[in-house]
Structures are given as C-alpha cells and as structure tokens.
Coordinates of C-alpha atoms and ligand atoms in Angstrom, one line a residue:
X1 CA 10.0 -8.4 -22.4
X2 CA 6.8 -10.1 -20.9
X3 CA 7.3 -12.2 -18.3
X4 CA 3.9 -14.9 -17.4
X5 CA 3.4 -17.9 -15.6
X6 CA 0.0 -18.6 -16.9
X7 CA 1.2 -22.6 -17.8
X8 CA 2.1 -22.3 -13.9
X9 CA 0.6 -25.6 -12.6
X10 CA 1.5 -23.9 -8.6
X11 CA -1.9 -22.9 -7.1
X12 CA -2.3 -19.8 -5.8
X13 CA -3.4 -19.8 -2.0
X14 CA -4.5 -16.7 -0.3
X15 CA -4.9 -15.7 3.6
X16 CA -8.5 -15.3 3.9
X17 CA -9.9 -13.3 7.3
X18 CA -13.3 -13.9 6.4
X19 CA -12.4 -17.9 7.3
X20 CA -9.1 -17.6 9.1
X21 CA -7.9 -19.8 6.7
X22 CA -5.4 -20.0 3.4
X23 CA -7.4 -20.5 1.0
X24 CA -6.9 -22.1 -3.0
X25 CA -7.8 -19.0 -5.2
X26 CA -10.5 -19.8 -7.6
X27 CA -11.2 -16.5 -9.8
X28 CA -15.6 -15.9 -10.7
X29 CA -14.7 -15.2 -13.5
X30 CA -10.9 -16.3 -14.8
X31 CA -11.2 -13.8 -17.5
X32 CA -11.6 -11.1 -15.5
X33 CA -10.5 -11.2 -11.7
X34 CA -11.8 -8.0 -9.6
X35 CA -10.0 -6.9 -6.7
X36 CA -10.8 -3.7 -4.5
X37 CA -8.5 -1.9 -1.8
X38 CA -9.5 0.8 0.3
X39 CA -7.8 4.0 -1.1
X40 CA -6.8 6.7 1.2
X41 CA -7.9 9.5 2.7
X42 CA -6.9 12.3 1.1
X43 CA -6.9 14.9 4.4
X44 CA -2.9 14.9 4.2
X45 CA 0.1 13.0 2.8
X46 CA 0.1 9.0 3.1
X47 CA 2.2 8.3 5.7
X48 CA 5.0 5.2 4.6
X49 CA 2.5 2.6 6.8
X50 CA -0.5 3.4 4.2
X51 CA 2.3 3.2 1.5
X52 CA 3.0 -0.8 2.7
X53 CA -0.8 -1.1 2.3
X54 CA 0.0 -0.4 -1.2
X55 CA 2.6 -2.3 -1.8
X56 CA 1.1 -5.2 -0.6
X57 CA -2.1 -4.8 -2.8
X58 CA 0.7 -4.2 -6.0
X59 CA 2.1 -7.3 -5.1
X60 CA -1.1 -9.0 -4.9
X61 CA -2.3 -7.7 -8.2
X62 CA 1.1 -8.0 -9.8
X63 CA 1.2 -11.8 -9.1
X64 CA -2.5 -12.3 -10.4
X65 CA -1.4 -11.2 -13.5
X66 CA 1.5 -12.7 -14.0
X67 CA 0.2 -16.2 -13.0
X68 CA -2.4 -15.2 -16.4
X69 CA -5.8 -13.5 -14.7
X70 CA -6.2 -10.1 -16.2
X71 CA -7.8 -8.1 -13.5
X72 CA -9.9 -5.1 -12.8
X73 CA -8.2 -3.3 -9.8
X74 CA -9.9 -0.6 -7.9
X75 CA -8.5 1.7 -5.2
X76 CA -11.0 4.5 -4.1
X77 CA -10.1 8.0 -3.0
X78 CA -12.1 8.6 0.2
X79 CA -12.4 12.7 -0.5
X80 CA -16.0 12.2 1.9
X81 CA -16.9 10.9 4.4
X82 CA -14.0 9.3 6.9
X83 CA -14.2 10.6 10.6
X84 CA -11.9 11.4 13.1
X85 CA -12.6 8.7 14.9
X86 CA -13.9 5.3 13.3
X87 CA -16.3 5.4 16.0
X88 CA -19.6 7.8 14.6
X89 CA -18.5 10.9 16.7
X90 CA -15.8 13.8 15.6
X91 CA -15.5 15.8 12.5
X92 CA -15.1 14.7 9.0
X93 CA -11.5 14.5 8.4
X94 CA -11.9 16.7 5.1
X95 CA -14.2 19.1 7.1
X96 CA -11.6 19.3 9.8
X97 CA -8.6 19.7 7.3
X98 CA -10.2 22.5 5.3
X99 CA -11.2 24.3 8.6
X100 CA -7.9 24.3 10.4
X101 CA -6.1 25.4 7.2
X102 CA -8.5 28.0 5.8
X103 CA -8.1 26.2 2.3
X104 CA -10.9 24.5 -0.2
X105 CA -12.0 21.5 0.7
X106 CA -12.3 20.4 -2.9
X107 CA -8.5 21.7 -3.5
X108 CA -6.8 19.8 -0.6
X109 CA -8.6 16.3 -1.8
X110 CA -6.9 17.6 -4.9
X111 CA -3.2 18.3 -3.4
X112 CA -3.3 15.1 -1.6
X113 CA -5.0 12.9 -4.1
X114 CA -2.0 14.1 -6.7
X115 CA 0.4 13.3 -4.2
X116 CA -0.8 10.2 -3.3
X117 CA -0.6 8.9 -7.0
X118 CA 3.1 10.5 -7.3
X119 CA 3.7 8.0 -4.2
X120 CA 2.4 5.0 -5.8
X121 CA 4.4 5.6 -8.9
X122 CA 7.7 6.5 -7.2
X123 CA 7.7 3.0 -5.3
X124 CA 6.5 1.2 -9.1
X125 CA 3.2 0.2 -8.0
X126 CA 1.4 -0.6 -11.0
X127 CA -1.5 2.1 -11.8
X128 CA -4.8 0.3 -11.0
X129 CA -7.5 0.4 -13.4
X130 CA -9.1 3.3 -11.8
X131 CA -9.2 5.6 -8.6
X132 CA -13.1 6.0 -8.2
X133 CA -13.3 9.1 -6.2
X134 CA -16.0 9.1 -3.0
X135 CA -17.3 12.1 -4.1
X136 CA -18.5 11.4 -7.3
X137 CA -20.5 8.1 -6.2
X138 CA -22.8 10.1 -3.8
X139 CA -26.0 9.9 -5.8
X140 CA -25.3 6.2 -6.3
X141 CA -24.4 6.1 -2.1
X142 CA -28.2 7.5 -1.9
X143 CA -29.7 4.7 -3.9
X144 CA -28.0 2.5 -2.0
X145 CA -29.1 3.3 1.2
X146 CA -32.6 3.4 0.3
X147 CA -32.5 0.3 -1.0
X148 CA -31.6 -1.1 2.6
X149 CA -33.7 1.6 4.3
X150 CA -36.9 0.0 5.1
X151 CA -35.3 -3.4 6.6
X152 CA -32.2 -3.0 7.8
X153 CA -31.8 1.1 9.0
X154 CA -33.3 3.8 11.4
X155 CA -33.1 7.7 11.9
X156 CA -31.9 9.3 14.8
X157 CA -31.8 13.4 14.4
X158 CA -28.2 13.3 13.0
X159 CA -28.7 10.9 10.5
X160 CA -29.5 7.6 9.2
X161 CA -28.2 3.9 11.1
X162 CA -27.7 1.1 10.3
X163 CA -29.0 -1.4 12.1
X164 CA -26.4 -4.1 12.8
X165 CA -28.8 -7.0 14.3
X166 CA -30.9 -6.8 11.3
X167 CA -27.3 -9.1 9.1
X168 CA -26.7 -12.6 9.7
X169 CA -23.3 -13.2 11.9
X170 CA -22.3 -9.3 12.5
X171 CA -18.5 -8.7 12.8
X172 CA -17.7 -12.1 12.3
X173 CA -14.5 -10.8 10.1
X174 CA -13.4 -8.9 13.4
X175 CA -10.7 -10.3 16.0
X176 CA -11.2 -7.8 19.1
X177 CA -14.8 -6.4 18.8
X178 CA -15.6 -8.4 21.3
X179 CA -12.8 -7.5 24.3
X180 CA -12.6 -4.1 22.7
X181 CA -16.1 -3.8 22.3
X182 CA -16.4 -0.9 25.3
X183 CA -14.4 1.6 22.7
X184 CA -17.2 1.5 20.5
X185 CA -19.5 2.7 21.9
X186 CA -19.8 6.4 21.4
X187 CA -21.5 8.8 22.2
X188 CA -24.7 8.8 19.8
X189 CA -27.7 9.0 21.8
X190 CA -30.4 7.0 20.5
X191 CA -27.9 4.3 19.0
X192 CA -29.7 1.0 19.8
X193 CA -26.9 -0.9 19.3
X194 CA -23.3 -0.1 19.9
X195 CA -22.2 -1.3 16.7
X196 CA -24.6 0.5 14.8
X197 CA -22.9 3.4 12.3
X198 CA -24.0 6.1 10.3
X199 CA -24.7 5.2 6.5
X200 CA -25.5 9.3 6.0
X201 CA -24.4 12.0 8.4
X202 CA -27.1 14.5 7.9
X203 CA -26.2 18.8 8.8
X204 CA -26.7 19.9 12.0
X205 CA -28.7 22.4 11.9
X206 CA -26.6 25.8 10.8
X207 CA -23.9 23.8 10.6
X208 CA -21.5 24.7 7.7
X209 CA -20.1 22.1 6.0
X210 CA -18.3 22.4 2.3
X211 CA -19.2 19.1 0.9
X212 CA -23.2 18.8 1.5
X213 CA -25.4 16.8 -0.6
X214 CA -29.3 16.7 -0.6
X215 CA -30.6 13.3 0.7
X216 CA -34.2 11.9 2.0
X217 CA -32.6 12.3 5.2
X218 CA -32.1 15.4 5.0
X219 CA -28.8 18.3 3.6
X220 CA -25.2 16.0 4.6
X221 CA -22.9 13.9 4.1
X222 CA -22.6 9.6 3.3
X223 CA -21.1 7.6 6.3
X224 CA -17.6 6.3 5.4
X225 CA -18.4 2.6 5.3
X226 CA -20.9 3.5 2.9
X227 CA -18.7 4.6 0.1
X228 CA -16.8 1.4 -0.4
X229 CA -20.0 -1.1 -0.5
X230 CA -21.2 1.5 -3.1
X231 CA -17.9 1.8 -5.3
X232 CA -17.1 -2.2 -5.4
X233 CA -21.0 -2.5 -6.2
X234 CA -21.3 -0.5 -9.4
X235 CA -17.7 -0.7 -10.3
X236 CA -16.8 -4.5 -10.2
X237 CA -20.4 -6.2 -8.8
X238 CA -21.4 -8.2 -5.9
X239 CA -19.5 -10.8 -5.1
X240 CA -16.0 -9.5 -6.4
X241 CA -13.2 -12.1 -5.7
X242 CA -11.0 -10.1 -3.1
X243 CA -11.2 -7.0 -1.0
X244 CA -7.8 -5.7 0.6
X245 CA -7.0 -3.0 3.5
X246 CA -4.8 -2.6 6.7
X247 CA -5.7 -4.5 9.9
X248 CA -7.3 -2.2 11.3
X249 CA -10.0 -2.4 8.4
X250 CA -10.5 -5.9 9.5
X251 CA -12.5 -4.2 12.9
X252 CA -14.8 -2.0 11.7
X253 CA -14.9 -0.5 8.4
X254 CA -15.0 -4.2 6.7
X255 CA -17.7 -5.8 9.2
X256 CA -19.7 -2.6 8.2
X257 CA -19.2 -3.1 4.3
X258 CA -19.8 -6.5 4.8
X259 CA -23.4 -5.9 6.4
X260 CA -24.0 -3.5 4.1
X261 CA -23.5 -5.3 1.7
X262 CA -25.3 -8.6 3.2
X263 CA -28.2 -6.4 3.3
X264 CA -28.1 -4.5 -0.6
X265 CA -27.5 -8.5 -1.8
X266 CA -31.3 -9.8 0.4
X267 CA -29.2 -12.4 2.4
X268 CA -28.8 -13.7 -0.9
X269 CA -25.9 -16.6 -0.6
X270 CA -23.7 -17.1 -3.6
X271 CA -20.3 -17.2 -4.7
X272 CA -17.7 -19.5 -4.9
X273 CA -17.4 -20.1 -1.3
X274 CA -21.1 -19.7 0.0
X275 CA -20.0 -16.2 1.6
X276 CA -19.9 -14.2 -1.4
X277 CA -22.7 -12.1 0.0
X278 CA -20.3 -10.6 2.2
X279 CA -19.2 -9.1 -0.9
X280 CA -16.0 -10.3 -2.0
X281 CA -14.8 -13.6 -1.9
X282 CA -11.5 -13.4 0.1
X283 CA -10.9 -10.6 2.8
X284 CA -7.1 -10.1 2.8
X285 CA -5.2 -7.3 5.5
X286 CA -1.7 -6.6 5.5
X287 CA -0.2 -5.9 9.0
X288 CA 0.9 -2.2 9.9
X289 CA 4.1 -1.0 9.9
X290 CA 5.0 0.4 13.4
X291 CA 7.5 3.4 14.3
X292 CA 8.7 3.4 18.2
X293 CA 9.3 6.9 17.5
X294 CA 5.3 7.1 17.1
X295 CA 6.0 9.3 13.6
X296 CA 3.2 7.3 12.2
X297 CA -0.3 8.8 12.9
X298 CA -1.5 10.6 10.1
X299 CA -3.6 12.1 12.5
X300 CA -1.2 13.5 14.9
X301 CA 0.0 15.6 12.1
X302 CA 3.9 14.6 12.6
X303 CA 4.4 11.6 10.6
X304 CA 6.6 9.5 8.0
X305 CA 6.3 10.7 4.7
X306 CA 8.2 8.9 1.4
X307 CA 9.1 12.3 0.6
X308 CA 10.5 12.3 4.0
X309 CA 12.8 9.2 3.2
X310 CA 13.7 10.4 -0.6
X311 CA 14.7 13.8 1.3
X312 CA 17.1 12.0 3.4
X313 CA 18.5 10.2 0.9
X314 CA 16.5 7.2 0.1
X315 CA 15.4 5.8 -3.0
X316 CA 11.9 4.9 -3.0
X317 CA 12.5 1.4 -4.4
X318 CA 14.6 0.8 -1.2
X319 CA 11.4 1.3 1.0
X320 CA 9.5 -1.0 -1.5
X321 CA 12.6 -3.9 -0.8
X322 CA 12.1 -3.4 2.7
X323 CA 8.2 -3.7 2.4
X324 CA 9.0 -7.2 0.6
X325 CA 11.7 -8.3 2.9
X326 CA 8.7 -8.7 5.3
X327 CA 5.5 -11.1 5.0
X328 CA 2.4 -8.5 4.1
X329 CA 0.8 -10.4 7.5
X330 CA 3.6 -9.7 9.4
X331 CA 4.2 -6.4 11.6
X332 CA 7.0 -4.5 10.6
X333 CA 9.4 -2.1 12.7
X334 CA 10.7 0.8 10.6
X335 CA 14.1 1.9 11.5
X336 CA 16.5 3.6 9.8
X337 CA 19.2 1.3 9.9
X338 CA 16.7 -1.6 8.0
X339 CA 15.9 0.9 5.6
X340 CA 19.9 1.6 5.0
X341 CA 20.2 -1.9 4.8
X342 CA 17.4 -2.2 2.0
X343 CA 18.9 0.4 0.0
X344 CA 22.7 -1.3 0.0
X345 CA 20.6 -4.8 -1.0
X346 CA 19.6 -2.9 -4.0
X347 CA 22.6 -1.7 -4.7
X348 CA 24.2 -4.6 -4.9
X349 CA 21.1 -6.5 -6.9
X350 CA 21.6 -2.8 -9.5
X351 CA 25.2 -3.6 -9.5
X352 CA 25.0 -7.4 -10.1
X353 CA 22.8 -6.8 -13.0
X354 CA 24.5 -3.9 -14.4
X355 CA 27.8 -6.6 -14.6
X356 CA 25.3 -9.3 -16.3
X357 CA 24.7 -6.7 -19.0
X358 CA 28.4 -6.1 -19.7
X359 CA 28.4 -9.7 -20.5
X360 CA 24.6 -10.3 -22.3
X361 CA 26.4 -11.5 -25.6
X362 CA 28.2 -14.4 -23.7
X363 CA 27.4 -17.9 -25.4
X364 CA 23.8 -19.0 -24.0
X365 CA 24.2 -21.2 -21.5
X366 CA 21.8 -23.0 -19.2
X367 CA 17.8 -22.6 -18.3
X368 CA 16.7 -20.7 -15.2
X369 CA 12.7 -22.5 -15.1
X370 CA 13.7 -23.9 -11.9
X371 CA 14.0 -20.2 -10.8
X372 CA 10.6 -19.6 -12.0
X373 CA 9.0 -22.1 -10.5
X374 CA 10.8 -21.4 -6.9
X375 CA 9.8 -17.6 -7.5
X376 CA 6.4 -19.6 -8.1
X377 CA 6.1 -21.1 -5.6
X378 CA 6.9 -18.8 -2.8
X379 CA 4.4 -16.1 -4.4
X380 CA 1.8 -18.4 -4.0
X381 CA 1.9 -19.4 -0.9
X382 CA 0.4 -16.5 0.2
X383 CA 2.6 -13.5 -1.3
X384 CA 5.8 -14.9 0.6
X385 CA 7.6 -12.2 -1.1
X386 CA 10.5 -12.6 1.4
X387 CA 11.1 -16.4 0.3
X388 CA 11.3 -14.9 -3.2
X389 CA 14.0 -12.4 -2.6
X390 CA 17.0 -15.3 -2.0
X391 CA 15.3 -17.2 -5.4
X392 CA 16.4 -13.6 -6.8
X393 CA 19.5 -13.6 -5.7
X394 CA 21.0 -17.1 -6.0
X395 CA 19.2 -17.0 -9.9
X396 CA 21.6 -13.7 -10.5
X397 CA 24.8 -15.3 -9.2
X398 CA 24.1 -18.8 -10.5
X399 CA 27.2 -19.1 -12.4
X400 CA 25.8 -22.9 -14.7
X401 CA 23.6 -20.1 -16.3
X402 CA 24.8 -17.7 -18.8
X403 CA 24.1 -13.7 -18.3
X404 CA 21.9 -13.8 -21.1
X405 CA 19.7 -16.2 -19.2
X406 CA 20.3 -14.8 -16.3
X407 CA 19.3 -11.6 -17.6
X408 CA 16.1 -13.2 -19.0
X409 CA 14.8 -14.7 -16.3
X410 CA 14.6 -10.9 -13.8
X411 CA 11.7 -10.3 -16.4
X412 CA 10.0 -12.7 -14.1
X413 CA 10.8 -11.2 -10.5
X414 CA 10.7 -8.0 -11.7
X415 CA 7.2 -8.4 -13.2
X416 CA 6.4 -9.6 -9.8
X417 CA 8.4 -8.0 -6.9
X418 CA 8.5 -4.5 -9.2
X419 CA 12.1 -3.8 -8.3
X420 CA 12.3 -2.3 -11.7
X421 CA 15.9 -4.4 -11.9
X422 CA 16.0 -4.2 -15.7
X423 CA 16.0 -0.6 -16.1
X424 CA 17.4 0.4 -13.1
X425 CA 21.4 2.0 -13.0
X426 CA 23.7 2.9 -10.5
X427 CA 23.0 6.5 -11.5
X428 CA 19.7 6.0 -10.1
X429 CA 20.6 4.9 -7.2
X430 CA 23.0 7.7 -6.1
X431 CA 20.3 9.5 -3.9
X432 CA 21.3 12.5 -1.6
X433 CA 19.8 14.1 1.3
X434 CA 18.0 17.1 0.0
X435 CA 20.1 18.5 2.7
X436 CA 23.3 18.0 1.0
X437 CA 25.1 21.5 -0.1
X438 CA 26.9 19.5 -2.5
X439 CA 25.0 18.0 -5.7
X440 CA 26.6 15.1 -7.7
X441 CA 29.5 16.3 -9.7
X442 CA 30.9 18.5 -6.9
X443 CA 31.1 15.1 -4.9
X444 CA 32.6 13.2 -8.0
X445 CA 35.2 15.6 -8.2
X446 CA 36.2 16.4 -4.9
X447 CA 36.3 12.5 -5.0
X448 CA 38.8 12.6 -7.6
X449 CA 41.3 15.6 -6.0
X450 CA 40.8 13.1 -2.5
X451 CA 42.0 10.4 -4.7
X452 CA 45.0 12.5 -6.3
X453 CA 46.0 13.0 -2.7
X454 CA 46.0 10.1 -1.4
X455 CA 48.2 8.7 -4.6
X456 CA 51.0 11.5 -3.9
X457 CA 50.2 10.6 0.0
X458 CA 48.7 14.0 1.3
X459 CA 47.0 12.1 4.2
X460 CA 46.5 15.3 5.3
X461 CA 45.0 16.6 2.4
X462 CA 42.6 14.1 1.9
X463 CA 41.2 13.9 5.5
X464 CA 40.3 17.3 5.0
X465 CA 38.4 16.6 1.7
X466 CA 36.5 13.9 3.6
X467 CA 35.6 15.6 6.5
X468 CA 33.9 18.6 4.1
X469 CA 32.4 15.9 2.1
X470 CA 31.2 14.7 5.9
X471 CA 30.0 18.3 6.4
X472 CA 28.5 18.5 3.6
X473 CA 26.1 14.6 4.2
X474 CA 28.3 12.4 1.9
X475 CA 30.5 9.8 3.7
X476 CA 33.3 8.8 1.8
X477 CA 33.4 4.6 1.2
X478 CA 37.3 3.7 0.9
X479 CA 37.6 0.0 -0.2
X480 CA 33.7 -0.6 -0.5
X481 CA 33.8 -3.9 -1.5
X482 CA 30.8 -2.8 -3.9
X483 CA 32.7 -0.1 -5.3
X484 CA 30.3 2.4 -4.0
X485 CA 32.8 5.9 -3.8
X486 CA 30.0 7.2 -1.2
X487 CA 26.6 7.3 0.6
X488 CA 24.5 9.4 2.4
X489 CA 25.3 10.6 5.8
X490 CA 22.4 8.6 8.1
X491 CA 19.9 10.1 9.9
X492 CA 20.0 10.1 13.8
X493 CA 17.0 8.0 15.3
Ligands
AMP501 P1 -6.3 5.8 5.5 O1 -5.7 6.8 4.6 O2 -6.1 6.1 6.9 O3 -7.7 5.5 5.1 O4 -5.5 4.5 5.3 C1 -5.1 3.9 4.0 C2 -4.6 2.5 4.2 O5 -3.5 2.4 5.0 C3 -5.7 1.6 4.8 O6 -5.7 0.3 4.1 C4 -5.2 1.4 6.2 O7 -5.7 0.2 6.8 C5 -3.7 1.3 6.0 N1 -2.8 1.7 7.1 C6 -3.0 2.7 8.0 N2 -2.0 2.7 8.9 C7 -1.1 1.7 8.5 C8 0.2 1.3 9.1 N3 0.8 1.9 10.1 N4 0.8 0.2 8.4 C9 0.2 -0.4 7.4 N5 -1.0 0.0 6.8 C10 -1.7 1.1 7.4
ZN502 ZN1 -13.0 1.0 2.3

C-alpha cells in the first residue's frame, strides 16, 4: 500500500532556530529535498535521549515524503573527532574509549556504529540514504580547511583555529552563549577569542594517538565541527534545505558549522531565505529527553539504553509512541510508568486493528479524507505528532466508516508516525523481561492450568500459580478489559 499526500494543499511550516520563527517550507529544489542530522558518536551505545533525536528527524523525513518531496537524508557517524568536552580541551572521545578499554579504535566505531543502526531499525526509523562516516571525509576535511585558512584561521602549537570574528553575526543561532559565555572559555593558551575552536587538532609531540592523519598543520586529528560542514558540503551542497540535531547543538557545534560554512561559501548570500550561507536553510533541534534518575550521560558511562528497555520488557515501538506523544520541541521526562503507559496504548491501537482485519470483507462503507487531512494538518504545523495520535485513534473507531476503510486509511499514519500498525500482531507485542525464567509457552500454559482452577474453584490453587508466574516477572491480568492474559512485572524507579 503507498500512502501520499502530495495533492495535499496543507503547507508545511517548520520551527526554524536560525529565525526563531515557524517558517512555510519551500524545498531548493522540490525534486530533491536534502536534509542532514548530526549522527552519533560512536564511543558507546546511544543512550534513548540520542534515540528521540532520531525519531524526531524520521518523523521529519517521513512527513517530507509523504507530503511528495523525495529527499536525500544524511546522518553522519562521527568515528573522529568529538571531545570530551565541547569546549577545545580533553581527549577525543574515540581516543579515550580505545584507551580505557585496551580495544581498537577502528573496531569499537565498528561495535557501536552496528549497534547504533540495529537501534534505528528496531524503533522503524526509516534507513537514511547514507551514513557518511567522519573518517572517511578527512582528506576532503583538509581541503576544506585550507580553503578558509588564509582568511578566516590561525595556528597555535596544538593546532589550527578558527577565527570566529572573521564571520558575519557569530553565534547568532545560540540562546545562552552569551550568559554562559564564562564556560567557554577553556583553557587554550593563545586562543584570541573565546569562541574560537579547533578545525584540526594536530599530535602533541610523542603523543600516541590511533587515528592520525597527515595535515599542513602538521600529524592529527580534524576538529569535530569540521566534519559536518565537510560532509553536508560534498554530500548534499551548500545551501541544503534543513539541518537537524539536539538542543544542545544549537550552542556550539551549529554556530561553528555555520561559520564554517559562512566562510567556505565567501560571505556569499543565497538561498531561499537570504541565510542560506549559513548552510542549510532551516536549523531545526528537538528538545532532550531528561531522566531525574540522571541515567542519561553517555558520558558518565551509566545510562539508558533501548536494549535496556527491550530487556525489561518493552517493545521498541512503545518508546517510539512515547517519543510522538511529546512535541519534538518539547522536553520530555522518561519514567517508567509513561513508558508502561505507551506500551498498553499500542496494545490497544495492535488490538483494535487486529479486530478491523477480522472484518476487512465488510461492505465498503464511508471515506476517511477528512482523517487525512486532520493527520495533515497537525503534521504540518510543525511535526505536532501528538495532535496526530487522537486523529489515529478516533479514525480506527469511527464506526460511519467501514474496516476496509478504516483499514485503508493507517497506510497514511503509519507512513507517517512509523507505528508499523499494519503489520504489527499481538504476538509481537508480548515482550518479556530478559529476566523472566519463564519464556512464552510455559506462561501460556500455566495460564491455562490457573484457568482450570479457577473453573473447578481451587482459589488456592490458582493463587499459587500467580504468585510463581509473579516470581517468575509476569503478572497475571484477570478481567483485562483488553483481553491481555499478562504483562511484564515493572521495574522499580
Ligand atoms: P552524540 O552521540 O552525543 O553526538 O549525540 C547524538 C544526538 O543526540 C545529537 O543530535 C544530540 O544533540 C542528541 N542528544 C544528546 N542527548 C540528548 C537527550 N538527552 N535528549 C535528546 N537528544 C539528545
Ligand atoms: Zn554535526
């Protein structure tokens, strides 16, 4: 089934943090819309905050296609480059990994790159049309910088900087550089202004690095900021119509692409909006997901996997639900008790449909277009995914339209929200701890001996078969008004 909108008359407008303001979206070129999202940092697992980063930029690309722009999406792999800090001090994160773990460099970008893509496909995000790797752009990340060089850069023993006075409007995407400004500066001697970064990190002497590349400047390493103006340059070209990341992009890494790329483009203005030489069009940043608990610094090593959710018992999809129950520019508080609740919504939305199919041969009945235009319309004001999810459900219990219909029309939301609703089961959906002694067919029939007892009214008898079924992370649902026989024992916290 393909599901598009392109005769959808609904404009779409986009948050834009290059002008504070929502914004029509008006493609370079219509034929071929280019988008590019930071990737991650492939120094350990994504942690389910970079996940929502991802889901956000699915969305986004999801609802570019179906409103009929075929698109070019890029996420990088940064494999090089990314400090501890975003400051210019600190190790490499690669660096740091490899040396605290005693492995290859080259093999833990591997592990984690892998990883990261198994993420992206277990919560349905769409496969973008390529994963440009850092490392394999360095040559190109030299050309670059000598390009800008002789105008805009200067040396200092440890590398070359970039010199931030020598742009137009510096950090004008930023919100807090200003009242935050006294964190920046670090400590670089010779720096002659705070904001200046490295755009190539060169060796200390005898200092061992595993990733070294030959440079003008010397045996090191490209600065991070570096690798993103390069990859959106020679991958999609200058201007590209949007650029996505987390918040925190929006303070530093971005205002350091965008001078990088004000001064590669000669202070050159074009594009649609007369700030094109920024490099992209439209600057959008989804807000982070936060944890109380504080399980969600990559860094800190003790973090929030999705592993760490499907091992409790979660399915994936249910994280993805609970990404789009909140607006992309909205924080959002993980807890496990919003994530239980995601998972019974999609129960219900699996079950619902699975009763639609029982019925798909009904006589057609009705037309669900003013579905589509509601699902429409809330997607394009701004991705307001969780105005779309009530269009979802009222469409799939609208009774004036047959199943058939009915059934036709999730082609739409699920081209857009990527619940995967038309393929998913209840099967699917019966996720265990990893925990759990018990695997599905010891639970289905202990089910059935507690449901014998009960019938001849050995209380006593089936008590006991729900308190080992307790034991064992499986708590028995009597009269779930879903039908659901059990679910997953919830974490504590
Ligand atoms: P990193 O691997 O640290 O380079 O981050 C990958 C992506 O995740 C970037 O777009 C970050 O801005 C984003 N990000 C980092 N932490 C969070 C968070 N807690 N919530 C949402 N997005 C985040
Ligand atoms: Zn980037």
């Amino acid at each position: 089934m393909t599901a598009t909108a392109s005769s959808s008359s609904i404009p779409l407008i986009l948050y834009n943090s290059l002008t504070r303001a929502a914004e029509p979206f008006r493609p370079i070129d219509p034929a071929n819309v280019r988008v590019y999202s930071c990737g991650p940092t492939v120094y350990n697992y994504a942690h389910i905050g970079n996940l929502r980063a991802y889901v956000f930029t699915d969305t986004l690309s999801r609802v570019l296609r179906w409103k009929g722009w075929p698109l070019t999406h890029i996420i990088n792999i940064t494999d090089v480059g990314h400090l501890t800090s975003d400051a210019d001090a600190g190790d490499d994160k690669m660096e740091a990994a490899a040396k605290k773990s005693g492995q290859d460099i080259w093999a833990i970008a591997a592990h984690y790159t892998t990883a990261f893509k198994q993420n992206l496909h277990d919560l349905g995000i769409a496969e973008p049309t390529r994963f440009p790797l850092a490392t394999e752009h360095v040559p190109q990340m030299i050309d670059f910088a000598k390009a800008i060089e002789a105008k805009h850069c200067y040396r200092l023993p440890d590398g070359l900087y970039f010199d931030v006075t020598t742009v137009p409007d510096y950090g004008r995407l930023a919100r807090h550089q200003d009242d935050e400004g006294e964190s920046r500066i670090d400590p670089v001697a010779g720096k002659r202004h705070p904001a200046d970064f490295a755009i190539w990190r060169s060796s200390a002497p005898g200092e061992n690095r595993q990733m070294e590349w030959d440079s003008p400047w010397g045996p090191g390493a490209p600065g991070w900021h570096l690798e993103c103006s390069v990859m959106s340059e020679k991958l999609l070209g200058l201007p590209f119509d949007i650029h996505t990341g987390g918040i925190d992009h929006r303070e530093i890494h971005h205002p350091n692409e965008i001078a990088q790329n004000q001064a590669f483009c000669g202070g050159r203005e074009h594009g649609h909006h007369g700030h094109g030489a920024s490099g992209a069009n439209i600057w959008m940043h989804n807000n982070f997901l936060i944890d109380r608990t504080g399980k969600m610094s990559k860094s800190s090593g003790e973090f929030l996997t999705l592993q760490a959710l499907m091992d409790r018992g979660f399915h994936p999809l249910a994280y993805r639900l609970m990404c789009l129950q909140a607006h992309y520019r909205s924080e959002m508080e993980f807890g496990w008790d919003g994530l239980a609740a995601a998972q019974v919504r999609l129960k219900r939305l699996v079950q619902t449909v699975e009763g639609l199919r029982t019925r798909a041969d009904s006589p057609e009945k009705g037309d669900a277009a003013a579905y589509r235009e509601r699902l429409d319309a809330a997607l394009s004001d701004d991705l307001a995914t969780p105005r779309a999810l009530p269009v979802l459900d009222e469409m799939l219990g609208d009774k004036k339209l047959s199943p058939g219909v009915r059934l036709a029309a999730l082609a739409d939301f699920d081209a857009t929200l990527g619940l995967q609703l038309t393929t998913l089961t209840r099967a699917d959906l019966r996720t265990r701890p990893k925990t759990a002694t018990l695997d599905d067919l010891e639970i289905e029939a202990q089910l059935v001996e507690r449901r014998a007892a009960r019938a001849d009214k050995d209380f006593a008898k089936s008590d006991a078969i729900r308190d080992t079924l307790l034991a064992a992370g499986v708590e028995v649902m009597d009269g779930d008004q879903l039908g659901w026989d059990w679910k997953p024992v919830l974490p504590e916290g």
